Coordinates of C-alpha atoms and ligand atoms in Angstrom, one line a residue:
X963 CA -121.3 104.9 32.6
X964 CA -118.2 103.7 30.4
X965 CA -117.3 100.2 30.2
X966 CA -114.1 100.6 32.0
X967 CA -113.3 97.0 31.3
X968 CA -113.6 97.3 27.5
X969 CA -111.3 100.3 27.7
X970 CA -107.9 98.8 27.9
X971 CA -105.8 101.3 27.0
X972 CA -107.3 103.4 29.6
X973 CA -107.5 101.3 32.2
X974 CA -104.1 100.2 31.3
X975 CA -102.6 103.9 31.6
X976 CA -104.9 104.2 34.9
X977 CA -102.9 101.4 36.5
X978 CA -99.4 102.1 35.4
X979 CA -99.7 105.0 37.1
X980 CA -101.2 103.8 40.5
X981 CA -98.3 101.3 40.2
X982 CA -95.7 104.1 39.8
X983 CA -97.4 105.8 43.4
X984 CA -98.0 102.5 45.7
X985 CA -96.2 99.7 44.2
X986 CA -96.7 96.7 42.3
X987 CA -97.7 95.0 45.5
X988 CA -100.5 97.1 46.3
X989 CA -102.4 97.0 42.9
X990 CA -104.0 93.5 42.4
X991 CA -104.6 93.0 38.9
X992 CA -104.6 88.8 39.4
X993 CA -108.1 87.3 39.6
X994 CA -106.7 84.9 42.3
X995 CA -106.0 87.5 44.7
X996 CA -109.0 90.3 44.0
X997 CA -111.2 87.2 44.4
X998 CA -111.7 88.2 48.1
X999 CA -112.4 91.5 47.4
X1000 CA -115.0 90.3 44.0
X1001 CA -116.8 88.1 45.7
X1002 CA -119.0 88.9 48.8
X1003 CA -119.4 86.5 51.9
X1004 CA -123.1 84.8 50.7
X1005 CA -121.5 84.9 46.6
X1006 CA -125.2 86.7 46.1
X1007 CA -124.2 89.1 44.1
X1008 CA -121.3 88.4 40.8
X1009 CA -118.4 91.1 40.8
X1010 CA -115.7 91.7 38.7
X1011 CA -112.8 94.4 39.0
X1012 CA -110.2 96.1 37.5
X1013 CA -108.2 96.3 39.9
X1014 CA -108.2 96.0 43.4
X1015 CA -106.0 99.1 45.0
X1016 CA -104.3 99.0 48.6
X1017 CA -103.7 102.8 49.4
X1018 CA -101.6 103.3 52.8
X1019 CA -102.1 106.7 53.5
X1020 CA -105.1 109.4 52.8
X1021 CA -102.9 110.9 50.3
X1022 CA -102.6 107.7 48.4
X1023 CA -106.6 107.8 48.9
X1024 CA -106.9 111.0 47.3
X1025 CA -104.2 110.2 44.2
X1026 CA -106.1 107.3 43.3
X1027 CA -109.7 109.1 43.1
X1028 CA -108.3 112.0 41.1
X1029 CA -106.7 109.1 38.6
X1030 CA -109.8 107.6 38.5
X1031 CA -111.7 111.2 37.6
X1032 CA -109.1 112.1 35.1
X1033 CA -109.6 108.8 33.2
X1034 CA -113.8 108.6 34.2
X1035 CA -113.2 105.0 35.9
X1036 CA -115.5 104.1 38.5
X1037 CA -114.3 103.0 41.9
X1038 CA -115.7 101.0 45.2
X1039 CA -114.8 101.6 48.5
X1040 CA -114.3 98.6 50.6
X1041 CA -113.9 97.5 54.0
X1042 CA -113.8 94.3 55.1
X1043 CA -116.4 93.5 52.8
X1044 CA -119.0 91.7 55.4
X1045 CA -121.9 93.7 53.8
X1046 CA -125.2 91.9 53.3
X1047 CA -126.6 93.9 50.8
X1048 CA -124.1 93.7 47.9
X1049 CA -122.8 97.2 48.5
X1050 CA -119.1 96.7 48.2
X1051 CA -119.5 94.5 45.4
X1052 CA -117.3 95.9 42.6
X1053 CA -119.4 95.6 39.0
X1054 CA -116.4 96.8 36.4
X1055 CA -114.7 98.9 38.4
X1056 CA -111.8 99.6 40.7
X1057 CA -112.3 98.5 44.5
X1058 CA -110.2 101.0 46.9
X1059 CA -109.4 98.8 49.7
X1060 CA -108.7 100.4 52.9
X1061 CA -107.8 97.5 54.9
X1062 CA -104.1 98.9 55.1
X1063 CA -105.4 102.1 57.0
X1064 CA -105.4 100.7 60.6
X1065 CA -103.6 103.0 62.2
X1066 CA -104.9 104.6 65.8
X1067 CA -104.2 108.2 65.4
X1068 CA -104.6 109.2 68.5
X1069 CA -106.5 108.3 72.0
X1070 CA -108.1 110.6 74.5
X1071 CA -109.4 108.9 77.5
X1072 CA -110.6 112.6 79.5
X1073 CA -112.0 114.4 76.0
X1074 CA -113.0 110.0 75.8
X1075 CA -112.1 109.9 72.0
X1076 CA -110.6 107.8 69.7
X1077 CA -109.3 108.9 66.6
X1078 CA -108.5 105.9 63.7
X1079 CA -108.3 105.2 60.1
X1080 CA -111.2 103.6 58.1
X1081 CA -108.9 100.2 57.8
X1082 CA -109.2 100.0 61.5
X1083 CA -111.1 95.8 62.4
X1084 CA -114.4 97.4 64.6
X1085 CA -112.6 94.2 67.5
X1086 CA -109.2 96.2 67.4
X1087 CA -111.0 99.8 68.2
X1088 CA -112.6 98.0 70.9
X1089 CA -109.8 96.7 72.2
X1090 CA -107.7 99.7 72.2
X1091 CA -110.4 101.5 74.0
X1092 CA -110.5 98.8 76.3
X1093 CA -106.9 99.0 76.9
X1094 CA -107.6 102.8 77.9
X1095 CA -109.6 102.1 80.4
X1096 CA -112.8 103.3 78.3
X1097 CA -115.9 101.7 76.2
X1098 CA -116.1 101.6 72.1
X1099 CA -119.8 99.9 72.0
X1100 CA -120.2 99.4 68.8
X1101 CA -120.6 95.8 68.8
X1102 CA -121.8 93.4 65.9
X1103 CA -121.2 89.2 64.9
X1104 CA -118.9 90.5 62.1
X1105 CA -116.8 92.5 64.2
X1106 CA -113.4 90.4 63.8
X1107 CA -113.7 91.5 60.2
X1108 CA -115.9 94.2 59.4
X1109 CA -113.8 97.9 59.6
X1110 CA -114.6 101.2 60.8
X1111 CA -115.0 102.8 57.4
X1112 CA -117.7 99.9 56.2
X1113 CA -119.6 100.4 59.6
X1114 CA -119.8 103.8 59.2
X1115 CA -120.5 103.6 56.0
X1116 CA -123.3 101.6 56.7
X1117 CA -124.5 103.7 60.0
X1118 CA -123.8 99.8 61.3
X1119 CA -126.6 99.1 64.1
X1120 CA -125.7 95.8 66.6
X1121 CA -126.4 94.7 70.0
X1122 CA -125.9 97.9 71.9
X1123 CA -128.0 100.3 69.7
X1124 CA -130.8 100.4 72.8
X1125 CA -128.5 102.3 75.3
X1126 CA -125.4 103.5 72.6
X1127 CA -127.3 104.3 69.7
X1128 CA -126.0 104.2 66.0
X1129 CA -122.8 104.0 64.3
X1130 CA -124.1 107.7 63.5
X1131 CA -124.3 108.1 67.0
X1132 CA -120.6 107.7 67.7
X1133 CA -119.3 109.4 65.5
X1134 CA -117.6 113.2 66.3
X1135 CA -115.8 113.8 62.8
X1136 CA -114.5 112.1 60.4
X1137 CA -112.1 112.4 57.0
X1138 CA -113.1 111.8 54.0
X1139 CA -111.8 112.0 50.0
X1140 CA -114.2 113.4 47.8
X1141 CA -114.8 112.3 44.1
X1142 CA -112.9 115.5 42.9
X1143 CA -109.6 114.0 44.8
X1144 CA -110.1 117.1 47.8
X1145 CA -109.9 115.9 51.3
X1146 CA -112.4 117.0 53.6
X1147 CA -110.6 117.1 57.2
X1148 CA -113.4 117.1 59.5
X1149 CA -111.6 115.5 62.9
X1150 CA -112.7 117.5 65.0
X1151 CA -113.2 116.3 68.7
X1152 CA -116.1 118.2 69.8
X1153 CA -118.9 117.5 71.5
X1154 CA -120.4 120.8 70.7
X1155 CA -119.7 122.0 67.1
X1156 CA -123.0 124.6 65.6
X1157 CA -120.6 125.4 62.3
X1158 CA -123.6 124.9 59.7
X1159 CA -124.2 121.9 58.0
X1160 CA -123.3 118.8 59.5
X1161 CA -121.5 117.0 57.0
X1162 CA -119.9 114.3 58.5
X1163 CA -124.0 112.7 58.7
X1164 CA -124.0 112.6 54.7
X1165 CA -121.1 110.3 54.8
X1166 CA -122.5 108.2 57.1
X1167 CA -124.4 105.8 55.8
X1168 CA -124.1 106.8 52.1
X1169 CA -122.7 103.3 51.4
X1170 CA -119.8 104.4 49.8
X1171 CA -121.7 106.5 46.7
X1172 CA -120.7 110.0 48.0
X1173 CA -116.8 110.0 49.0
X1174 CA -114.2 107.8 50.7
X1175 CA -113.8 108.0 54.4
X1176 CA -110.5 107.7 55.4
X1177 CA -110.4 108.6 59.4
X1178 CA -113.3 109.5 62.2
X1179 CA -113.1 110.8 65.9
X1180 CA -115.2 108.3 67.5
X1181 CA -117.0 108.9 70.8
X1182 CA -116.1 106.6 73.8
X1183 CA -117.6 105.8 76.8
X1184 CA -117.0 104.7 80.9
X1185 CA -116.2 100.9 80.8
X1186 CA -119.2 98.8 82.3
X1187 CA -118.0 97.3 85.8
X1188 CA -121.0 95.0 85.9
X1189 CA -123.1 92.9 84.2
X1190 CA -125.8 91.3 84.6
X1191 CA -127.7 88.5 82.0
X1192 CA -131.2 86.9 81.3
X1193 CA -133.1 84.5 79.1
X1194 CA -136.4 84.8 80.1
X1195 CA -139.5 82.8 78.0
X1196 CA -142.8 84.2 77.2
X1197 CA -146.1 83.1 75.6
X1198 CA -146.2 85.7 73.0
X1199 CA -144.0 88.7 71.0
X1200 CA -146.8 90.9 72.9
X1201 CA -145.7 89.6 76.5
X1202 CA -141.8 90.4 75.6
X1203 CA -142.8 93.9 74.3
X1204 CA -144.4 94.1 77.9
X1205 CA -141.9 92.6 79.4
X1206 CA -139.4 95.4 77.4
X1207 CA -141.8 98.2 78.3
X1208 CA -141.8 97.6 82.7
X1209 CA -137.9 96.6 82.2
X1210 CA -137.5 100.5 80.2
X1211 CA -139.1 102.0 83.1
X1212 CA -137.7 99.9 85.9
X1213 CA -134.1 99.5 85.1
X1214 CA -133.7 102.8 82.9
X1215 CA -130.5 102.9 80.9
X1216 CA -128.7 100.0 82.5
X1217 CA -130.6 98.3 80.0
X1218 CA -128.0 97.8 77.6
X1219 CA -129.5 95.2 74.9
X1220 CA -132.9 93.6 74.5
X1221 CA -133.1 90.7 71.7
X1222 CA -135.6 88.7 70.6
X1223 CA -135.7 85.3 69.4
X1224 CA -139.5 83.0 68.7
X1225 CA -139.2 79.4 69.3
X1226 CA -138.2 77.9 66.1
X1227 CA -134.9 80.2 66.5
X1228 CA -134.3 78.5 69.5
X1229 CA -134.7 75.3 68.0
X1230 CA -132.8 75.6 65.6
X1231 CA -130.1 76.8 67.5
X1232 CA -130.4 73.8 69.6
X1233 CA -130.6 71.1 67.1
X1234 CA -127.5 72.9 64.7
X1235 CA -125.0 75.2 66.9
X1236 CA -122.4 73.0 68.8
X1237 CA -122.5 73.2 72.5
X1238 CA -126.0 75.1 72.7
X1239 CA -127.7 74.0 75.6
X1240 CA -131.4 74.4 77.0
X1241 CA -132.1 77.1 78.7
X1242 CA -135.6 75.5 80.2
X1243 CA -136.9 72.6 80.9
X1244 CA -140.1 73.3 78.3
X1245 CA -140.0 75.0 75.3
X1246 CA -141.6 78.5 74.9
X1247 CA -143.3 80.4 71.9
X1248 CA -141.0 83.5 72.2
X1249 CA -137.8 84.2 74.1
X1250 CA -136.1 87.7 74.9
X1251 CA -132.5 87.8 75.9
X1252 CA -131.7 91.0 78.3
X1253 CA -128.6 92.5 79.4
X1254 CA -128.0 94.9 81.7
X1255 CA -124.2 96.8 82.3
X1256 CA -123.3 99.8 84.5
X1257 CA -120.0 101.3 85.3
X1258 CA -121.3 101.6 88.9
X1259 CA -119.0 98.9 90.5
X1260 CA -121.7 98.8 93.5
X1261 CA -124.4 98.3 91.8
X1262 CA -125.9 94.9 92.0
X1263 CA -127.9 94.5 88.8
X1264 CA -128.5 90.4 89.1
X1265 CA -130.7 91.3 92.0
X1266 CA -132.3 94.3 90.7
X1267 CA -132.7 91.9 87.2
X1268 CA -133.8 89.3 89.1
X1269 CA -136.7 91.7 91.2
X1270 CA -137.9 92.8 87.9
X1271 CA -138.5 89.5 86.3
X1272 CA -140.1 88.8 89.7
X1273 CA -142.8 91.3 89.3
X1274 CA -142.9 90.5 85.9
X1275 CA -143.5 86.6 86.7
X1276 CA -146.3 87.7 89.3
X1277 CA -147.7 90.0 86.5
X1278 CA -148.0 86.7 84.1
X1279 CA -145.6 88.9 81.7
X1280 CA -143.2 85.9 81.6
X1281 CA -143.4 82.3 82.0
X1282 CA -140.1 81.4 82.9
X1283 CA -136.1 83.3 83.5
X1284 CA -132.9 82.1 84.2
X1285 CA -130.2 85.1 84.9
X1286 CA -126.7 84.1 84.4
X1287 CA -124.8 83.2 87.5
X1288 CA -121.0 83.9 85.6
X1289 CA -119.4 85.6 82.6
X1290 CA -119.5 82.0 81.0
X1291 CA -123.0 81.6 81.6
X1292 CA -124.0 85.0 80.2
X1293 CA -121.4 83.9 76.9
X1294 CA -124.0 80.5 76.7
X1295 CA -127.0 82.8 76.9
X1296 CA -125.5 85.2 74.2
X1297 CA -124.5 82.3 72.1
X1298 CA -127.9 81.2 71.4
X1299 CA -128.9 84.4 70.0
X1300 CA -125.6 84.8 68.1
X1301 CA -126.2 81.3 66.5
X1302 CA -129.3 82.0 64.8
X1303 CA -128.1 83.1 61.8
X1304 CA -125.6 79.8 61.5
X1305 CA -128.7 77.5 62.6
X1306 CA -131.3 79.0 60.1
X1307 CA -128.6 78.5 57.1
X1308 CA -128.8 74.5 58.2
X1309 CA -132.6 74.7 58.1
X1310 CA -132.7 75.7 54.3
X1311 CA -132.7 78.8 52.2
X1312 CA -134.6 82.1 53.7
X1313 CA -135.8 85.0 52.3
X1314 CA -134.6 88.2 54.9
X1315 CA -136.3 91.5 55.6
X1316 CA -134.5 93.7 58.3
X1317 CA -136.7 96.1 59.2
X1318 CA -137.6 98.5 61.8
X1319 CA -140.8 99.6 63.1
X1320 CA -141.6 102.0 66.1
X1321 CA -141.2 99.3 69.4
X1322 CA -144.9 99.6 70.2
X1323 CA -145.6 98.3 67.3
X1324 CA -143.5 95.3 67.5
X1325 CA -145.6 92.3 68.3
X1326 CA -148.1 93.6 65.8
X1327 CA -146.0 93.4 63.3
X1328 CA -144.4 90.1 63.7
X1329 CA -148.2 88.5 64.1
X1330 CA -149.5 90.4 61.1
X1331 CA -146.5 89.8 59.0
X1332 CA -146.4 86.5 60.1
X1333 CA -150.1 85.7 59.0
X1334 CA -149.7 87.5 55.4
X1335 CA -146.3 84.9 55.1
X1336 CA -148.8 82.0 56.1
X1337 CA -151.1 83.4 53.6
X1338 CA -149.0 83.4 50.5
X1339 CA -147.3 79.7 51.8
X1340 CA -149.1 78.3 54.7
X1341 CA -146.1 76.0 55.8
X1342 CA -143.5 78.7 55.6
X1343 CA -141.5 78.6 58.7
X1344 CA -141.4 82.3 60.4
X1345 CA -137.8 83.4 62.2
X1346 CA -138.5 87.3 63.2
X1347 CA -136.0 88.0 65.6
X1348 CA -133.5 90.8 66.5
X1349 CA -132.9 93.7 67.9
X1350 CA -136.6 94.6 69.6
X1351 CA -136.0 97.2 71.7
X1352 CA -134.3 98.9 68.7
X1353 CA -138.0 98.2 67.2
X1354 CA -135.3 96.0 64.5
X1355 CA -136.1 92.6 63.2
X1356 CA -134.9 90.4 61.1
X1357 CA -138.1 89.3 59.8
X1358 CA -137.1 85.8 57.6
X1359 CA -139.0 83.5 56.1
X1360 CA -137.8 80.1 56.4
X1361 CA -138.3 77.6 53.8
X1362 CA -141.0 74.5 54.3
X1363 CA -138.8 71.6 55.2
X1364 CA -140.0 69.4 52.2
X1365 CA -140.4 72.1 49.8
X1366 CA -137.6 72.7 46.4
X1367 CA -135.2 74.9 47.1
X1368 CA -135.7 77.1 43.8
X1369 CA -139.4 76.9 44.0
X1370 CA -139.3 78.8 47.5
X1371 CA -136.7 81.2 46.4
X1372 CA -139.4 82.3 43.3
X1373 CA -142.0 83.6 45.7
X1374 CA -139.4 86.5 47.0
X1375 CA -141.3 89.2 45.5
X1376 CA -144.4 88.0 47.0
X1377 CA -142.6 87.8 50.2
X1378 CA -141.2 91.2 50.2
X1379 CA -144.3 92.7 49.1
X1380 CA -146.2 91.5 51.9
X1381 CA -143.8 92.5 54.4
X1382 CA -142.6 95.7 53.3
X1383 CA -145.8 97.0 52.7
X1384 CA -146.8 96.1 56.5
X1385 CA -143.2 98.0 57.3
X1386 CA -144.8 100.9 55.4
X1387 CA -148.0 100.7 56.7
X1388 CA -146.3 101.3 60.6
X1389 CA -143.8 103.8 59.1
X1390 CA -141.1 102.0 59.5
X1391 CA -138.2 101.0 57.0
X1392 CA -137.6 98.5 54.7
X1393 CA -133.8 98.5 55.7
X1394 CA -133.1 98.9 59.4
X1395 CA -129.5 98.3 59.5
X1396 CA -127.8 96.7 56.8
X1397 CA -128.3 99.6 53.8
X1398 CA -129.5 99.7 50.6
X1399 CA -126.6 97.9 48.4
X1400 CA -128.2 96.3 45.5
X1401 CA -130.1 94.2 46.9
X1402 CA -133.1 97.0 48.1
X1403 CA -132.2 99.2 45.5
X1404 CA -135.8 98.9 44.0
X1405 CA -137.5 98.6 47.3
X1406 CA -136.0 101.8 48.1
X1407 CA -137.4 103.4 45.2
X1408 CA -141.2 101.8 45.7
X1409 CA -141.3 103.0 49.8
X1410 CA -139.2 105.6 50.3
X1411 CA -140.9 109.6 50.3
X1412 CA -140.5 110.7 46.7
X1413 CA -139.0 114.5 47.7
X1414 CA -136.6 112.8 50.1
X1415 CA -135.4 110.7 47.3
X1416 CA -135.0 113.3 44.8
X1417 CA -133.0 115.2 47.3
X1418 CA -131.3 112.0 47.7
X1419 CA -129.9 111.8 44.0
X1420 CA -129.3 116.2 43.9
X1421 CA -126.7 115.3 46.6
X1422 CA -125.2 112.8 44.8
X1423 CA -125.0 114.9 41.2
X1424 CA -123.7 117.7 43.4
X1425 CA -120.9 115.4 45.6
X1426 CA -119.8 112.9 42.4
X1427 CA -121.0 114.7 39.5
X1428 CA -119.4 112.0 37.3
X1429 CA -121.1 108.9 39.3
X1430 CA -117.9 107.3 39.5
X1431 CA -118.1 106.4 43.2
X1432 CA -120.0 103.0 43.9
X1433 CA -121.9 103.6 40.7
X1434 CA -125.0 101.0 40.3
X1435 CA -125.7 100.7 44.5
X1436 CA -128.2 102.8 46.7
X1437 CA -129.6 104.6 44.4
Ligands
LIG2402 C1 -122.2 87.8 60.6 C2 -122.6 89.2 60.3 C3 -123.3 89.9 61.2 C4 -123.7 91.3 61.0 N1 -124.4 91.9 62.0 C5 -124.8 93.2 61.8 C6 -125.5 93.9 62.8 O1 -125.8 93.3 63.9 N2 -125.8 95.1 62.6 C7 -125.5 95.8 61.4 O2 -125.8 96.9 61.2 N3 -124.8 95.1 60.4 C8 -124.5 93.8 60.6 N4 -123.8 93.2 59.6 C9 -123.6 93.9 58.3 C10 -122.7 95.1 58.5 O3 -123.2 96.2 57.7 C11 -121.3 94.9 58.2 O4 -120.8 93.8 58.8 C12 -120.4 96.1 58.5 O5 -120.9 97.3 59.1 C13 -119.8 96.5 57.2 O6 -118.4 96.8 57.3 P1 -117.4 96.3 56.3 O7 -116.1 96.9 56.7 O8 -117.4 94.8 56.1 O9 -117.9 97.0 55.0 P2 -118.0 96.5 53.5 O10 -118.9 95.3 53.4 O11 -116.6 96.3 52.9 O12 -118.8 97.7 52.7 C14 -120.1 98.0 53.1 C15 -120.5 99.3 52.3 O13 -119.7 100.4 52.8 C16 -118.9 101.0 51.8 N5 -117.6 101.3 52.4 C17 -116.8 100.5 53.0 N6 -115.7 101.1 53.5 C18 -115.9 102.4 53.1 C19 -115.1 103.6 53.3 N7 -114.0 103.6 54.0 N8 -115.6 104.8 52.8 C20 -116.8 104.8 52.2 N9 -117.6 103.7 52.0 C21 -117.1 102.5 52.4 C22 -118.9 99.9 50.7 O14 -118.7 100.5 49.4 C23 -120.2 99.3 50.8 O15 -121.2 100.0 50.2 C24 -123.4 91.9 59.8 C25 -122.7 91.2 58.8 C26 -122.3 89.9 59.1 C27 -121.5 89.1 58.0

């Protein structure tokens, strides 16, 4: 790959030009203000640009990639660059910012569609579906920020995978610029589409490293008319996977999201995150946090949530459940599983796996895992928790209280060996939601199937030939 920094006059030429097209205001060339777009949230991984460049439009899009191909200057997409993997981290090249493409195209609440630009915040799709009567559930902690284009992108999990699915999941068509400047319209609408190949799925979590998406149809839903919220504590990851199994069968798809959290979460959460409160009067070793939402307007789901945990109780599944008596009650519940990423930052560093395993094997995995952890550093403190009945986890290993910093942060490999090789041992994945970036781009190569990954790269020679899009990341 050429140095595109070292090749001024190049780069220099490259730029005039995109000034000539969008304007002096929409190429950053100041260090100042591309350090938002350089730097990522946790500053884990050291970028440097060329530029950063605003396009407005899908045309703009589509001049700036063919620039870039003309003069054999690498480019990253970016959203709103909330990625925790390092794969919108530019490393000597141009980032293409699409934050300025947040435009709703269009809104169909009877074909219940929504058509917007890449640019779009994930909050403001939500609330415009909202506003037409309808459901957009993709639903994650950076959803203020993060855009449609990253989540896609990323085939962005969340909260509501259990009943909604995927990012892939939503998704009808989409719009993308491809590295030789064409744009591939694919908007289409349609819930049934047997054209051949599905493309729109290869963009879709490609991170960025086989075209730019610019616009998707995404798929909306009926809005839930009722809700209903529990904390329940249990002795053991094997009583909530129980508990997960009789809810599946008992409540069906009202069962909207089913999180995990063990008790030194909870603790955590308690001791660092203003305002948390208590749910019980004892502590327990593992907690599950259920929700259940129908559009039904009749249906009473606190009772029928409230007879499950009953049989559940009598079964000795659970120890203890409080269900939320009003939308601010269910908004304490949630917050003490939404804080556990803030209150394991105040406990000390952590080493994070987010993996997925089939949901059987669950509670296996977190005690197995959890014993090879103790067995590299016995006083490591285990935070496994997440997205269960998604069979997600965030599987982190919590430093020992007393223990230097650096030290800790040296036994990563030995960390992610142990885990990952459990992960592979279940057939699950190394990277459950968040993508390969750079940060698993090694891991990626040790676990995953050796044909699918040379299939992997054949795609990529054929789609960017030149390896100018998000060069360095995924693969
Ligand atoms: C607090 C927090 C909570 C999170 N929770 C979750 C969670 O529950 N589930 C989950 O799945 N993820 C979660 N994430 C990570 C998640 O992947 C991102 O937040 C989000 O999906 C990325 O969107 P973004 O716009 O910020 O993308 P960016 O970070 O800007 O980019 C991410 C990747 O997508 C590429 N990309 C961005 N835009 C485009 C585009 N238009 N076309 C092509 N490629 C593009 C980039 O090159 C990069 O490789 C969380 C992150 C944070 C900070």
């Amino acid at each position: 790959m050429p140095d595109a920094l070292n090749r001024q006059p190049i780069a220099d030429e490259l730029l005039d030009t995109l000034v000539h097209r969008l304007g002096a205001d929409y190429v950053l060339t100041d260090a100042a203000d591309m350090l938002p777009y350089v730097q990522e949230q946790r500053r884990l991984y050291p970028g440097d640009a060329l530029a950063v460049i605003l396009p407005a439009c899908t045309a703009d899009v589509a001049f700036i990639v063919e620039q870039c191909r003309a003069h054999g200057v690498p480019l990253v997409p970016q959203g709103g660059n909330t990625g925790l993997v390092g794969g919108g981290v530019p490393q000597q090249s141009l980032v293409v910012a699409l934050g300025r493409m947040s435009r709703i195209r269009d809104i169909d609440p009877t074909n219940a569609t929504i058509t917007v630009e890449a640019g779009c915040i994930l909050q403001v799709v939500q609330d415009a579906a909202h506003d037409a009567g309808r459901l957009f559930p993709l639903s994650l902690a950076a959803e203020g920020s993060c855009q449609i284009g990253g989540n896609l992108a990323t085939n962005a999990g969340g909260i509501n995978v259990l009943r909604y699915g995927n990012a892939r999941d939503l998704v009808l068509g989409l719009e993308v610029v491809l590295a030789d400047g064409r744009v591939m319209n694919g908007l289409t609408a349609l819930r049934k589409d047997n054209t051949g190949y599905d493309l729109k799925q290869l963009f879709i979590g490609s991170e960025g490293t086989l075209g730019i998406i610019t616009a998707a149809v995404l798929k909306l839903f009926p809005m839930p008319r009722v809700t209903a919220t529990a904390l329940v504590g249990c002795d053991s990851p094997h009583q909530v996977l129980a508990l997960y199994d009789q809810l599946r069968g008992q409540l069906s798809d009202t069962l909207t999201a089913f999180e995990f959290l063990p008790r030194f979460a909870m603790d955590a959460v308690l001791s660092h995150i203003q305002g948390a409160r208590a749910p019980f009067d004892q502590s327990y070793a593992s907690y599950a946090l259920i929700e259940l939402t129908t559009p039904d307007a009749g249906l009473d789901l606190n009772t029928r949530l409230e007879a499950a945990l009953a049989d559940a109780f009598e079964n000795d599944v659970i120890k203890d459940a409080v269900i939320a008596t009003s939308s601010t009650q269910s908004q304490a519940l949630w917050r003490l599983r939404e804080g556990v990423a803030e209150a394991q930052i105040a406990e000390g560093a952590s080493i994070k796996h987010d993996i997925s395993v089939p949901v059987s094997r669950i509670a296996d995995f977190i005690e197995a895992a959890s014993a090879a952890c103790r067995s590299i550093l016995p006083a490591c403190r285990i935070c496994a928790f997440g997205h269960v009945g998604d069979g997600n986890l965030h599987f982190n290993v919590s430093q020992p209280e007393a223990m230097d910093t650096a030290a800790f942060m040296d036994l990563t490999p030995q960390f992610n060996r142990a885990v990952h090789d459990l992960v592979a041992d279940m057939n699950g994945s190394i990277s459950a939601e968040h993508g390969i970036g750079l940060s698993k781009r090694t891991e990626l190569r040790r676990y995953q199937d050796p044909v699918a990954l040379a299939m992997m790269e054949r795609i990529k020679a054929a789609l960017d030939p030149q390896g100018l899009f998000n060069p360095g990341k995924l693969l």
